């Protein structure tokens, strides 16, 4: 069992209901299952997933995964994740916690997963530093995140939204974070990266630009 510690979690009940009943099914309809499968394909050993939400990734973990520690601070989403964990084909432990302070020792995991999570954590740099800490040397970071847009015009829209209504309405989500740069700054080495629009729509969306890829924790140590 993983030792749990008291953490300052925050409840977002309206967003939790919206994500579980509206956003999650809409993402499924838009084709996110393909991206979840690619995100998790080939994982082995012990894995930590932060911001697990209501557990939509659990069904896509390959059988070579020995255990998933799923960290989710939102109480309603965490309760739904516990239900999803019971139906998963791999062992999943769901715990309360925040990405910036994980209740596990250094070098505990073979891989870490972030999926539509780093946009909403309070401090993405601290969260990535924690993932670097808990990964074993040579461990993988798998990421699928919406990020800062390429066009200057959309970046201006993102900055305006992130400074006003978007985080308030969507559980702390920010549309314009430079997650690729943050991953590198945390001491990871990028090993693969794809950038694309998801979902593909005719109307430009401030949250459409996504990256999907892998990064590696240095085998020589580094930032921790």
PDB file of C-alpha atoms in Angstrom:
ATOM      1  CA  UNK A   1       0.000   0.000   0.000  1.00  0.00           C
ATOM      2  CA  UNK A   2       1.136   3.565  -0.708  1.00  0.00           C
ATOM      3  CA  UNK A   3       1.437   5.845   2.289  1.00  0.00           C
ATOM      4  CA  UNK A   4      -1.009   8.713   2.005  1.00  0.00           C
ATOM      5  CA  UNK A   5      -0.361  12.198   3.361  1.00  0.00           C
ATOM      6  CA  UNK A   6      -2.648  15.157   3.952  1.00  0.00           C
ATOM      7  CA  UNK A   7      -2.672  17.484   0.952  1.00  0.00           C
ATOM      8  CA  UNK A   8      -4.534  20.737   0.241  1.00  0.00           C
ATOM      9  CA  UNK A   9      -6.883  19.387  -2.420  1.00  0.00           C
ATOM     10  CA  UNK A  10      -9.597  21.527  -3.954  1.00  0.00           C
ATOM     11  CA  UNK A  11     -13.092  20.534  -4.986  1.00  0.00           C
ATOM     12  CA  UNK A  12     -14.539  21.575  -8.348  1.00  0.00           C
ATOM     13  CA  UNK A  13     -17.998  19.957  -8.186  1.00  0.00           C
ATOM     14  CA  UNK A  14     -19.533  21.751 -11.168  1.00  0.00           C
ATOM     15  CA  UNK A  15     -16.551  21.033 -13.394  1.00  0.00           C
ATOM     16  CA  UNK A  16     -16.408  17.427 -12.167  1.00  0.00           C
ATOM     17  CA  UNK A  17     -20.012  16.821 -13.187  1.00  0.00           C
ATOM     18  CA  UNK A  18     -19.475  18.600 -16.513  1.00  0.00           C
ATOM     19  CA  UNK A  19     -16.360  16.565 -17.296  1.00  0.00           C
ATOM     20  CA  UNK A  20     -17.921  13.229 -16.353  1.00  0.00           C
ATOM     21  CA  UNK A  21     -21.238  13.769 -18.118  1.00  0.00           C
ATOM     22  CA  UNK A  22     -20.394  16.100 -21.031  1.00  0.00           C
ATOM     23  CA  UNK A  23     -16.702  16.671 -21.769  1.00  0.00           C
ATOM     24  CA  UNK A  24     -15.558  13.076 -21.366  1.00  0.00           C
ATOM     25  CA  UNK A  25     -18.207  11.585 -23.672  1.00  0.00           C
ATOM     26  CA  UNK A  26     -17.611  14.409 -26.173  1.00  0.00           C
ATOM     27  CA  UNK A  27     -13.897  13.611 -26.272  1.00  0.00           C
ATOM     28  CA  UNK A  28     -14.713   9.952 -26.851  1.00  0.00           C
ATOM     29  CA  UNK A  29     -16.987  10.894 -29.731  1.00  0.00           C
ATOM     30  CA  UNK A  30     -14.233  13.102 -31.185  1.00  0.00           C
ATOM     31  CA  UNK A  31     -11.829  10.145 -31.286  1.00  0.00           C
ATOM     32  CA  UNK A  32      -9.684  10.529 -28.193  1.00  0.00           C
ATOM     33  CA  UNK A  33      -9.544   6.754 -27.676  1.00  0.00           C
ATOM     34  CA  UNK A  34      -6.923   6.492 -30.421  1.00  0.00           C
ATOM     35  CA  UNK A  35      -4.726   9.028 -28.634  1.00  0.00           C
ATOM     36  CA  UNK A  36      -5.171   7.352 -25.242  1.00  0.00           C
ATOM     37  CA  UNK A  37      -4.104   4.030 -26.770  1.00  0.00           C
ATOM     38  CA  UNK A  38      -1.024   5.549 -28.389  1.00  0.00           C
ATOM     39  CA  UNK A  39      -0.171   7.393 -25.181  1.00  0.00           C
ATOM     40  CA  UNK A  40      -0.092   4.196 -23.128  1.00  0.00           C
ATOM     41  CA  UNK A  41       1.075   1.652 -25.689  1.00  0.00           C
ATOM     42  CA  UNK A  42       4.193  -0.275 -24.690  1.00  0.00           C
ATOM     43  CA  UNK A  43       4.216   0.722 -21.022  1.00  0.00           C
ATOM     44  CA  UNK A  44       5.589  -1.839 -18.582  1.00  0.00           C
ATOM     45  CA  UNK A  45       6.204  -2.116 -14.854  1.00  0.00           C
ATOM     46  CA  UNK A  46       4.920   0.392 -12.321  1.00  0.00           C
ATOM     47  CA  UNK A  47       3.278   3.602 -13.525  1.00  0.00           C
ATOM     48  CA  UNK A  48       2.107   6.790 -11.827  1.00  0.00           C
ATOM     49  CA  UNK A  49      -0.661   8.821 -13.484  1.00  0.00           C
ATOM     50  CA  UNK A  50      -1.392  12.296 -12.161  1.00  0.00           C
ATOM     51  CA  UNK A  51      -4.744  13.986 -12.661  1.00  0.00           C
ATOM     52  CA  UNK A  52      -6.404  10.683 -13.452  1.00  0.00           C
ATOM     53  CA  UNK A  53      -9.859  12.290 -13.513  1.00  0.00           C
ATOM     54  CA  UNK A  54     -12.610   9.696 -13.618  1.00  0.00           C
ATOM     55  CA  UNK A  55     -10.268   6.973 -14.829  1.00  0.00           C
ATOM     56  CA  UNK A  56     -10.844   7.067 -18.572  1.00  0.00           C
ATOM     57  CA  UNK A  57      -7.276   5.918 -19.250  1.00  0.00           C
ATOM     58  CA  UNK A  58      -7.452   2.812 -17.083  1.00  0.00           C
ATOM     59  CA  UNK A  59      -9.009   0.567 -19.731  1.00  0.00           C
ATOM     60  CA  UNK A  60      -6.159   1.328 -22.141  1.00  0.00           C
ATOM     61  CA  UNK A  61      -3.182   0.270 -20.028  1.00  0.00           C
ATOM     62  CA  UNK A  62      -1.402  -2.740 -21.568  1.00  0.00           C
ATOM     63  CA  UNK A  63      -1.202  -5.999 -19.585  1.00  0.00           C
ATOM     64  CA  UNK A  64       2.559  -5.605 -19.095  1.00  0.00           C
ATOM     65  CA  UNK A  65       1.847  -2.849 -16.562  1.00  0.00           C
ATOM     66  CA  UNK A  66       2.157  -4.328 -13.076  1.00  0.00           C
ATOM     67  CA  UNK A  67       0.465  -1.481 -11.225  1.00  0.00           C
ATOM     68  CA  UNK A  68      -0.872   2.037 -11.738  1.00  0.00           C
ATOM     69  CA  UNK A  69      -0.892   4.613  -8.969  1.00  0.00           C
ATOM     70  CA  UNK A  70      -3.574   7.100 -10.037  1.00  0.00           C
ATOM     71  CA  UNK A  71      -3.504  10.474  -8.271  1.00  0.00           C
ATOM     72  CA  UNK A  72      -6.640  12.624  -8.411  1.00  0.00           C
ATOM     73  CA  UNK A  73      -7.421  15.585  -6.098  1.00  0.00           C
ATOM     74  CA  UNK A  74     -11.057  16.233  -7.087  1.00  0.00           C
ATOM     75  CA  UNK A  75     -13.304  14.147  -4.778  1.00  0.00           C
ATOM     76  CA  UNK A  76     -16.117  13.427  -7.250  1.00  0.00           C
ATOM     77  CA  UNK A  77     -13.809  12.508 -10.085  1.00  0.00           C
ATOM     78  CA  UNK A  78     -11.730  10.399  -7.707  1.00  0.00           C
ATOM     79  CA  UNK A  79     -14.810   8.425  -6.637  1.00  0.00           C
ATOM     80  CA  UNK A  80     -15.600   7.724 -10.294  1.00  0.00           C
ATOM     81  CA  UNK A  81     -11.974   6.741 -10.881  1.00  0.00           C
ATOM     82  CA  UNK A  82     -12.238   4.192  -8.072  1.00  0.00           C
ATOM     83  CA  UNK A  83     -15.181   2.626  -9.892  1.00  0.00           C
ATOM     84  CA  UNK A  84     -13.197   2.555 -13.151  1.00  0.00           C
ATOM     85  CA  UNK A  85     -10.245   0.983 -11.323  1.00  0.00           C
ATOM     86  CA  UNK A  86     -12.365  -1.980 -10.246  1.00  0.00           C
ATOM     87  CA  UNK A  87     -13.112  -2.748 -13.899  1.00  0.00           C
ATOM     88  CA  UNK A  88      -9.546  -2.256 -15.168  1.00  0.00           C
ATOM     89  CA  UNK A  89      -7.527  -5.201 -16.456  1.00  0.00           C
ATOM     90  CA  UNK A  90      -4.410  -4.042 -14.578  1.00  0.00           C
ATOM     91  CA  UNK A  91      -4.092  -3.237 -10.846  1.00  0.00           C
ATOM     92  CA  UNK A  92      -4.950   0.426 -10.191  1.00  0.00           C
ATOM     93  CA  UNK A  93      -4.689   2.202  -6.843  1.00  0.00           C
ATOM     94  CA  UNK A  94      -6.542   5.530  -6.764  1.00  0.00           C
ATOM     95  CA  UNK A  95      -5.395   8.036  -4.147  1.00  0.00           C
ATOM     96  CA  UNK A  96      -6.044  11.631  -3.133  1.00  0.00           C
ATOM     97  CA  UNK A  97      -3.132  13.938  -3.833  1.00  0.00           C
ATOM     98  CA  UNK A  98      -1.738  16.833  -5.813  1.00  0.00           C
ATOM     99  CA  UNK A  99       0.806  16.631  -8.609  1.00  0.00           C
ATOM    100  CA  UNK A 100       3.153  19.075  -6.915  1.00  0.00           C
ATOM    101  CA  UNK A 101       3.580  16.844  -3.829  1.00  0.00           C
ATOM    102  CA  UNK A 102       3.397  13.128  -4.531  1.00  0.00           C
ATOM    103  CA  UNK A 103       3.367  10.828  -1.475  1.00  0.00           C
ATOM    104  CA  UNK A 104       5.928   8.367  -2.838  1.00  0.00           C
ATOM    105  CA  UNK A 105       9.713   7.889  -2.484  1.00  0.00           C
ATOM    106  CA  UNK A 106      12.287   8.921  -5.074  1.00  0.00           C
ATOM    107  CA  UNK A 107      12.745   6.586  -8.022  1.00  0.00           C
ATOM    108  CA  UNK A 108       9.578   4.562  -7.385  1.00  0.00           C
ATOM    109  CA  UNK A 109       8.191   4.226 -10.921  1.00  0.00           C
ATOM    110  CA  UNK A 110       9.156   3.011 -14.373  1.00  0.00           C
ATOM    111  CA  UNK A 111       6.879   5.508 -16.126  1.00  0.00           C
ATOM    112  CA  UNK A 112       4.665   8.530 -15.496  1.00  0.00           C
ATOM    113  CA  UNK A 113       1.558   9.575 -17.422  1.00  0.00           C
ATOM    114  CA  UNK A 114       0.020  13.016 -17.811  1.00  0.00           C
ATOM    115  CA  UNK A 115      -3.107  13.245 -19.940  1.00  0.00           C
ATOM    116  CA  UNK A 116      -4.944  16.577 -20.240  1.00  0.00           C
ATOM    117  CA  UNK A 117      -3.602  17.410 -16.778  1.00  0.00           C
ATOM    118  CA  UNK A 118      -0.721  19.881 -16.907  1.00  0.00           C
ATOM    119  CA  UNK A 119      -3.095  22.562 -18.208  1.00  0.00           C
ATOM    120  CA  UNK A 120      -4.904  22.606 -14.865  1.00  0.00           C
ATOM    121  CA  UNK A 121      -2.367  21.914 -12.118  1.00  0.00           C
ATOM    122  CA  UNK A 122      -1.554  24.953 -10.020  1.00  0.00           C
ATOM    123  CA  UNK A 123       2.195  24.733 -10.698  1.00  0.00           C
ATOM    124  CA  UNK A 124       3.120  22.652 -13.766  1.00  0.00           C
ATOM    125  CA  UNK A 125       6.853  23.187 -13.191  1.00  0.00           C
ATOM    126  CA  UNK A 126       6.624  21.771  -9.668  1.00  0.00           C
ATOM    127  CA  UNK A 127       4.476  18.890 -10.937  1.00  0.00           C
ATOM    128  CA  UNK A 128       7.028  17.958 -13.595  1.00  0.00           C
ATOM    129  CA  UNK A 129       9.854  18.216 -11.062  1.00  0.00           C
ATOM    130  CA  UNK A 130       7.947  15.763  -8.867  1.00  0.00           C
ATOM    131  CA  UNK A 131       7.491  13.347 -11.758  1.00  0.00           C
ATOM    132  CA  UNK A 132      11.205  13.602 -12.485  1.00  0.00           C
ATOM    133  CA  UNK A 133      11.885  12.804  -8.819  1.00  0.00           C
ATOM    134  CA  UNK A 134       9.649   9.728  -8.587  1.00  0.00           C
ATOM    135  CA  UNK A 135      10.826   8.169 -11.857  1.00  0.00           C
ATOM    136  CA  UNK A 136      13.712   5.726 -11.901  1.00  0.00           C
ATOM    137  CA  UNK A 137      16.734   6.750 -14.016  1.00  0.00           C
ATOM    138  CA  UNK A 138      15.781   6.010 -17.626  1.00  0.00           C
ATOM    139  CA  UNK A 139      12.077   6.127 -16.750  1.00  0.00           C
ATOM    140  CA  UNK A 140       9.595   7.463 -19.290  1.00  0.00           C
ATOM    141  CA  UNK A 141       7.222  10.389 -19.149  1.00  0.00           C
ATOM    142  CA  UNK A 142       4.221   9.927 -21.447  1.00  0.00           C
ATOM    143  CA  UNK A 143       2.225  13.073 -22.192  1.00  0.00           C
ATOM    144  CA  UNK A 144      -0.900  14.105 -24.106  1.00  0.00           C
ATOM    145  CA  UNK A 145      -1.736  17.756 -23.429  1.00  0.00           C
ATOM    146  CA  UNK A 146      -3.328  20.767 -25.054  1.00  0.00           C
ATOM    147  CA  UNK A 147      -0.790  23.578 -25.257  1.00  0.00           C
ATOM    148  CA  UNK A 148       0.063  27.058 -26.472  1.00  0.00           C
ATOM    149  CA  UNK A 149      -1.052  27.723 -30.041  1.00  0.00           C
ATOM    150  CA  UNK A 150       1.380  28.371 -32.886  1.00  0.00           C
ATOM    151  CA  UNK A 151      -0.293  31.473 -34.296  1.00  0.00           C
ATOM    152  CA  UNK A 152       0.257  34.866 -32.592  1.00  0.00           C
ATOM    153  CA  UNK A 153      -3.439  35.713 -32.940  1.00  0.00           C
ATOM    154  CA  UNK A 154      -4.605  32.580 -31.118  1.00  0.00           C
ATOM    155  CA  UNK A 155      -1.938  33.068 -28.468  1.00  0.00           C
ATOM    156  CA  UNK A 156      -3.443  36.479 -27.722  1.00  0.00           C
ATOM    157  CA  UNK A 157      -6.847  34.840 -27.359  1.00  0.00           C
ATOM    158  CA  UNK A 158      -5.362  32.220 -25.040  1.00  0.00           C
ATOM    159  CA  UNK A 159      -3.703  34.837 -22.836  1.00  0.00           C
ATOM    160  CA  UNK A 160      -6.959  36.771 -22.533  1.00  0.00           C
ATOM    161  CA  UNK A 161      -8.967  33.667 -21.652  1.00  0.00           C
ATOM    162  CA  UNK A 162      -6.396  32.330 -19.206  1.00  0.00           C
ATOM    163  CA  UNK A 163      -6.358  35.654 -17.364  1.00  0.00           C
ATOM    164  CA  UNK A 164     -10.151  35.771 -17.028  1.00  0.00           C
ATOM    165  CA  UNK A 165     -12.919  33.211 -17.383  1.00  0.00           C
ATOM    166  CA  UNK A 166     -11.372  29.962 -18.681  1.00  0.00           C
ATOM    167  CA  UNK A 167      -9.728  28.702 -15.468  1.00  0.00           C
ATOM    168  CA  UNK A 168     -12.755  29.710 -13.400  1.00  0.00           C
ATOM    169  CA  UNK A 169     -15.187  27.767 -15.578  1.00  0.00           C
ATOM    170  CA  UNK A 170     -13.034  24.724 -16.350  1.00  0.00           C
ATOM    171  CA  UNK A 171     -11.496  23.570 -13.110  1.00  0.00           C
ATOM    172  CA  UNK A 172      -8.312  25.642 -13.307  1.00  0.00           C
ATOM    173  CA  UNK A 173      -7.538  24.771 -16.927  1.00  0.00           C
ATOM    174  CA  UNK A 174      -5.239  27.093 -18.903  1.00  0.00           C
ATOM    175  CA  UNK A 175      -5.211  27.065 -22.680  1.00  0.00           C
ATOM    176  CA  UNK A 176      -1.811  28.596 -23.430  1.00  0.00           C
ATOM    177  CA  UNK A 177       0.844  26.788 -21.392  1.00  0.00           C
ATOM    178  CA  UNK A 178       4.148  25.956 -23.083  1.00  0.00           C
ATOM    179  CA  UNK A 179       4.230  22.378 -21.831  1.00  0.00           C
ATOM    180  CA  UNK A 180       6.980  21.218 -24.174  1.00  0.00           C
ATOM    181  CA  UNK A 181       9.371  23.809 -22.744  1.00  0.00           C
ATOM    182  CA  UNK A 182       8.314  22.963 -19.192  1.00  0.00           C
ATOM    183  CA  UNK A 183       9.069  19.270 -19.727  1.00  0.00           C
ATOM    184  CA  UNK A 184      12.564  20.093 -20.964  1.00  0.00           C
ATOM    185  CA  UNK A 185      13.149  22.572 -18.128  1.00  0.00           C
ATOM    186  CA  UNK A 186      12.291  19.844 -15.604  1.00  0.00           C
ATOM    187  CA  UNK A 187      15.272  17.813 -16.782  1.00  0.00           C
ATOM    188  CA  UNK A 188      13.608  15.430 -19.222  1.00  0.00           C
ATOM    189  CA  UNK A 189      14.956  14.589 -22.667  1.00  0.00           C
ATOM    190  CA  UNK A 190      12.285  14.530 -25.361  1.00  0.00           C
ATOM    191  CA  UNK A 191      12.340  11.263 -27.311  1.00  0.00           C
ATOM    192  CA  UNK A 192       9.227  11.763 -29.452  1.00  0.00           C
ATOM    193  CA  UNK A 193       6.792  14.604 -30.049  1.00  0.00           C
ATOM    194  CA  UNK A 194       3.779  15.112 -32.303  1.00  0.00           C
ATOM    195  CA  UNK A 195       1.745  18.311 -32.510  1.00  0.00           C
ATOM    196  CA  UNK A 196      -1.742  18.365 -33.980  1.00  0.00           C
ATOM    197  CA  UNK A 197      -5.215  19.840 -33.645  1.00  0.00           C
ATOM    198  CA  UNK A 198      -7.743  17.891 -31.595  1.00  0.00           C
ATOM    199  CA  UNK A 199     -10.575  17.712 -32.141  1.00  0.00           C
ATOM    200  CA  UNK A 200     -10.495  18.824 -35.741  1.00  0.00           C
ATOM    201  CA  UNK A 201     -13.221  21.424 -36.249  1.00  0.00           C
ATOM    202  CA  UNK A 202     -13.953  24.199 -38.709  1.00  0.00           C
ATOM    203  CA  UNK A 203     -14.121  26.774 -35.935  1.00  0.00           C
ATOM    204  CA  UNK A 204     -10.720  27.543 -34.328  1.00  0.00           C
ATOM    205  CA  UNK A 205     -10.559  26.609 -30.644  1.00  0.00           C
ATOM    206  CA  UNK A 206      -8.162  28.028 -28.038  1.00  0.00           C
ATOM    207  CA  UNK A 207      -7.702  24.504 -26.661  1.00  0.00           C
ATOM    208  CA  UNK A 208      -7.202  22.703 -29.971  1.00  0.00           C
ATOM    209  CA  UNK A 209      -3.396  22.511 -30.183  1.00  0.00           C
ATOM    210  CA  UNK A 210      -2.184  19.251 -28.616  1.00  0.00           C
ATOM    211  CA  UNK A 211       1.110  17.471 -28.154  1.00  0.00           C
ATOM    212  CA  UNK A 212       1.543  13.717 -27.743  1.00  0.00           C
ATOM    213  CA  UNK A 213       4.904  12.225 -26.961  1.00  0.00           C
ATOM    214  CA  UNK A 214       7.495  10.707 -24.676  1.00  0.00           C
ATOM    215  CA  UNK A 215      10.422  11.977 -22.654  1.00  0.00           C
ATOM    216  CA  UNK A 216      13.085  10.247 -20.600  1.00  0.00           C
ATOM    217  CA  UNK A 217      14.542  10.905 -17.181  1.00  0.00           C
ATOM    218  CA  UNK A 218      18.301  11.016 -17.451  1.00  0.00           C
ATOM    219  CA  UNK A 219      20.045   7.791 -16.426  1.00  0.00           C
ATOM    220  CA  UNK A 220      22.722   9.946 -14.786  1.00  0.00           C
ATOM    221  CA  UNK A 221      20.360  11.640 -12.354  1.00  0.00           C
ATOM    222  CA  UNK A 222      20.016  15.393 -12.850  1.00  0.00           C
ATOM    223  CA  UNK A 223      17.205  17.555 -11.544  1.00  0.00           C
ATOM    224  CA  UNK A 224      15.213  16.043  -8.706  1.00  0.00           C
TER     225      UNK A 224
END
